[in-house]
Coordinates of N, CA and C in Angstrom, one line a residue:
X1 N 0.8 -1.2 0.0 CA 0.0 0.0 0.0 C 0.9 1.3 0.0
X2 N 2.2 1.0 0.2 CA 2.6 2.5 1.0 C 3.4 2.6 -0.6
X3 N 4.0 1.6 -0.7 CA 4.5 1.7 -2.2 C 4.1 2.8 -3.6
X4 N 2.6 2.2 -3.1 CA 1.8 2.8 -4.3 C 1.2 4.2 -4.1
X5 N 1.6 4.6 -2.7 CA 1.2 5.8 -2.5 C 2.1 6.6 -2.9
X6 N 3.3 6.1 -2.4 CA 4.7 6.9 -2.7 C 4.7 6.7 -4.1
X7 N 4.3 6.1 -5.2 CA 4.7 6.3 -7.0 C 3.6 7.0 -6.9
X8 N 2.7 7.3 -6.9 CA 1.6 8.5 -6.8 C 1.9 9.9 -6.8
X9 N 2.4 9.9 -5.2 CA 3.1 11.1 -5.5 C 4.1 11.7 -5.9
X10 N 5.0 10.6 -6.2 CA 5.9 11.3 -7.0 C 5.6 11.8 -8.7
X11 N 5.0 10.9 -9.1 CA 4.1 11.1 -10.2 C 3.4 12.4 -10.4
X12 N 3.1 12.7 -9.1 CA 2.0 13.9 -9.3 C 3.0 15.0 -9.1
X13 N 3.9 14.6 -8.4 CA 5.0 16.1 -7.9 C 5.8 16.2 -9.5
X14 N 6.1 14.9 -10.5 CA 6.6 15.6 -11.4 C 5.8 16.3 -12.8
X15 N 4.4 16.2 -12.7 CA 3.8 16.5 -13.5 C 3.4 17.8 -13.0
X16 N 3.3 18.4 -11.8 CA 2.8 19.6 -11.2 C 4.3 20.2 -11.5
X17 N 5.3 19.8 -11.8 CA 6.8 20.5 -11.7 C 6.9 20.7 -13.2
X18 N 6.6 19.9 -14.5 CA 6.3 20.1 -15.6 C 5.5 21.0 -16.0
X19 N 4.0 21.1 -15.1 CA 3.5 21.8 -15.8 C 4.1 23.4 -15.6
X20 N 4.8 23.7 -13.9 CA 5.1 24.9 -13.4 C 6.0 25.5 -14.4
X21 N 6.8 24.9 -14.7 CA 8.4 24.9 -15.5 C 7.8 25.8 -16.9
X22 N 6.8 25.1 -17.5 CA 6.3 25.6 -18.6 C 5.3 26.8 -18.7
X23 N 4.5 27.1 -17.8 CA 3.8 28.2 -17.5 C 5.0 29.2 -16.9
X24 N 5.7 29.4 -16.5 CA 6.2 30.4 -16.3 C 7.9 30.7 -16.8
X25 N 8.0 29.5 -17.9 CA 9.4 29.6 -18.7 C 8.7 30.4 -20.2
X26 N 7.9 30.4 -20.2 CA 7.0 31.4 -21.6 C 7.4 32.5 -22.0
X27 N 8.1 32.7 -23.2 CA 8.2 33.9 -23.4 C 7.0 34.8 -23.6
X28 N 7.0 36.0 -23.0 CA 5.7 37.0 -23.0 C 6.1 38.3 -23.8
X29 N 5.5 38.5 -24.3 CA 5.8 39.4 -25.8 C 6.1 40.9 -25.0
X30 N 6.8 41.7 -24.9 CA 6.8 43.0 -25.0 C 6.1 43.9 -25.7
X31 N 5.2 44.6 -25.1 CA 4.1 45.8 -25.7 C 5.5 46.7 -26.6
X32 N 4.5 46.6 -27.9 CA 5.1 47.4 -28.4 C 4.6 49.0 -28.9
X33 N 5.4 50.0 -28.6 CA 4.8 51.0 -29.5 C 4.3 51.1 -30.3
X34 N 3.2 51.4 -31.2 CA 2.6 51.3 -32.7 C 3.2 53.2 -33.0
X35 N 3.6 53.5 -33.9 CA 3.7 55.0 -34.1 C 2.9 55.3 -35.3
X36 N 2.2 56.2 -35.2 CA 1.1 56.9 -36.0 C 1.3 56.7 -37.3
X37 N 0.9 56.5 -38.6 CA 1.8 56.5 -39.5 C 0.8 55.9 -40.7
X38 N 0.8 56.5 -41.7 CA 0.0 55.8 -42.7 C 0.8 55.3 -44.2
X39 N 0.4 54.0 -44.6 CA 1.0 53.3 -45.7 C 0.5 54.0 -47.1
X40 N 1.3 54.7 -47.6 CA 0.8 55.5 -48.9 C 0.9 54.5 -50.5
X41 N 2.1 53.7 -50.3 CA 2.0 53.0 -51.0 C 2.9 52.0 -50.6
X42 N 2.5 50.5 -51.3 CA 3.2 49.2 -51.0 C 4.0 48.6 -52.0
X43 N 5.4 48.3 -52.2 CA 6.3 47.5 -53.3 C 6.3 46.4 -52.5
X44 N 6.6 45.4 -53.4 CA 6.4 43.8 -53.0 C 7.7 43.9 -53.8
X45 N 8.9 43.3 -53.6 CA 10.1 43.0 -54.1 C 10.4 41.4 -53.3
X46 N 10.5 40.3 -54.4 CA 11.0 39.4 -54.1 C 12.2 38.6 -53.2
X47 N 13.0 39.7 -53.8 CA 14.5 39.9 -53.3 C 14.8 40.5 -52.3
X48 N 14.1 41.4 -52.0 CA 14.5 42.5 -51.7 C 13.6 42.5 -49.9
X49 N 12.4 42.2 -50.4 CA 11.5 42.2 -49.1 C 10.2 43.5 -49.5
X50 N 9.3 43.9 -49.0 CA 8.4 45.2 -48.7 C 9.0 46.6 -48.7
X51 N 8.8 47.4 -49.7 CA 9.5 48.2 -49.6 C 7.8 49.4 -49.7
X52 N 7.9 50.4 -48.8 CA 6.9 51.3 -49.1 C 7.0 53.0 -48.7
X53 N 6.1 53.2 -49.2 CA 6.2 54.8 -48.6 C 5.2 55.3 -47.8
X54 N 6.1 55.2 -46.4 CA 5.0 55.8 -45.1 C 4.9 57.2 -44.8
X55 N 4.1 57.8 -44.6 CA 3.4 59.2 -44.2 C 3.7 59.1 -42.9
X56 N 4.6 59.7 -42.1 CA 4.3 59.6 -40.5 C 3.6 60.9 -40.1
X57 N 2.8 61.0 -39.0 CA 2.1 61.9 -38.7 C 3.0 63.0 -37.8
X58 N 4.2 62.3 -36.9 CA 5.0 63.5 -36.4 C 6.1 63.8 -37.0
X59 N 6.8 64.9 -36.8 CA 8.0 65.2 -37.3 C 9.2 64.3 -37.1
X60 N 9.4 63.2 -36.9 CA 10.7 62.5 -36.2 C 10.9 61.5 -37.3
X61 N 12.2 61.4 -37.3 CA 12.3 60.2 -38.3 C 12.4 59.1 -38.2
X62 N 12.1 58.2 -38.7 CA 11.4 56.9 -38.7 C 12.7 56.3 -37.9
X63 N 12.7 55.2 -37.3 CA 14.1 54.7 -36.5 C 13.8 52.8 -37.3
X64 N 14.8 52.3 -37.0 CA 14.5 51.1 -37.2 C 14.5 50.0 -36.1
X65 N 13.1 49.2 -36.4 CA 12.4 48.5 -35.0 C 11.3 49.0 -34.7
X66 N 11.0 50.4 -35.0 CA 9.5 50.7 -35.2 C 8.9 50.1 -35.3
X67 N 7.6 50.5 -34.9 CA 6.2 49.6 -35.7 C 5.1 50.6 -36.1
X68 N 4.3 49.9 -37.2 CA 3.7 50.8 -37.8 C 2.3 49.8 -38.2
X69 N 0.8 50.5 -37.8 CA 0.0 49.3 -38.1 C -1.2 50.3 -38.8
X70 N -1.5 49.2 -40.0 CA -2.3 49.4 -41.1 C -3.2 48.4 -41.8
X71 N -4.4 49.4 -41.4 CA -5.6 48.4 -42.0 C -5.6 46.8 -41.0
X72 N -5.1 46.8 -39.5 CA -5.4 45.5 -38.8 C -3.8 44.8 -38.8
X73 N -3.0 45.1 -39.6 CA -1.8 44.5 -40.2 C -0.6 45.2 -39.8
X74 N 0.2 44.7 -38.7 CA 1.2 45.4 -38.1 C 2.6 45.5 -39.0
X75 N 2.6 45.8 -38.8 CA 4.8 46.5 -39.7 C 5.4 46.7 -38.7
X76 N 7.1 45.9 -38.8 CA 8.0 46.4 -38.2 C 8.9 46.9 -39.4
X77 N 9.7 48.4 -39.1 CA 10.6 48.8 -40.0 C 12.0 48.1 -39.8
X78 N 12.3 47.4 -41.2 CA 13.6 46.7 -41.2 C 14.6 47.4 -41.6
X79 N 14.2 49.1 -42.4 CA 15.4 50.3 -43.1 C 14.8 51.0 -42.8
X80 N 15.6 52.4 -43.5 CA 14.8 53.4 -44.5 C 15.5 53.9 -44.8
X81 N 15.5 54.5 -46.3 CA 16.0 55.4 -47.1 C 16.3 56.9 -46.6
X82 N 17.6 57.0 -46.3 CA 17.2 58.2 -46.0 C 18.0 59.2 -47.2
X83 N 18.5 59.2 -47.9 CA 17.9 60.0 -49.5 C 17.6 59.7 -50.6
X84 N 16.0 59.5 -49.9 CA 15.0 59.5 -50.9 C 14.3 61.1 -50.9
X85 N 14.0 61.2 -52.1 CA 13.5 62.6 -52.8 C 12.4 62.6 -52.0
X86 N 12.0 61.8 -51.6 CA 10.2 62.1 -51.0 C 10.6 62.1 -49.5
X87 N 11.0 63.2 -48.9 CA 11.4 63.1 -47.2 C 10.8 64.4 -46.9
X88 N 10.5 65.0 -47.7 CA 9.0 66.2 -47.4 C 7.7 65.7 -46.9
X89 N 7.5 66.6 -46.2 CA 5.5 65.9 -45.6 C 6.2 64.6 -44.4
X90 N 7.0 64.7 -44.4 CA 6.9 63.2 -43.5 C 7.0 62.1 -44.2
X91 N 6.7 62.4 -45.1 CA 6.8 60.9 -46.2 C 8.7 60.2 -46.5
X92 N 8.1 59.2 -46.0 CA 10.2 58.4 -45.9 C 9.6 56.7 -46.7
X93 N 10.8 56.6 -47.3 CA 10.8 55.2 -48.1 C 11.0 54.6 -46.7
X94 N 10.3 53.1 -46.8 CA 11.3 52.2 -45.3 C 11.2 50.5 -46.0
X95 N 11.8 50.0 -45.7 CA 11.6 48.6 -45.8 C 10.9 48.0 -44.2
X96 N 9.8 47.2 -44.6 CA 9.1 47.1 -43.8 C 9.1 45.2 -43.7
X97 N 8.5 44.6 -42.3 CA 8.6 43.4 -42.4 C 7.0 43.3 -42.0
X98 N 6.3 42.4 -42.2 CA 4.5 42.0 -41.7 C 4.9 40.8 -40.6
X99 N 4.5 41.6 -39.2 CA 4.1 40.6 -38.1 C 3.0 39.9 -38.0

């Protein structure tokens, strides 16, 4: 009897220790900033990756690691061009990645 109590518990202590390990070894995402910013137009390059031209709403220039979300569909910026003719208005080329 006492055998079978003792495989019991230990049974139960290693599956309560599995499950602990895994609930709290999780990676938990970091809140990310979203910065204001509108997609004016989208290039699809094969090679190359997403390349497009964002409108940002503040004066600052775009940094890389940003995020930018559009129409439901989040962007991180992987570049940007920074002489491109279109850097008036806010508007910057960036290479963008879809999370």
């Amino acid at each position: 009897m006492f055998p079978i109590l003792l495989t019991a518990a230990l049974a139960a202590s290693i599956i309560l220790g599995v499950f602990l390990y895994r609930n709290f070894n999780r990676k938990r995402p970091i809140p990310a900033v979203l910065r204001s910013a509108a997609i004016v137009k989208i290039n699809s390059y094969k090679s190359f990756g997403i390349m497009a031209t964002v409108q940002f709403n503040d004066a600052g220039a775009p940094q890389v690691g940003e995020r930018i979300q559009q129409e439901g569909d989040t962007y991180k910026i992987k570049g940007v061009v920074f002489e491109s003719p279109q850097q008036h208005n806010h508007v910057w080329e960036c290479k963008l990645e879809k999370i």
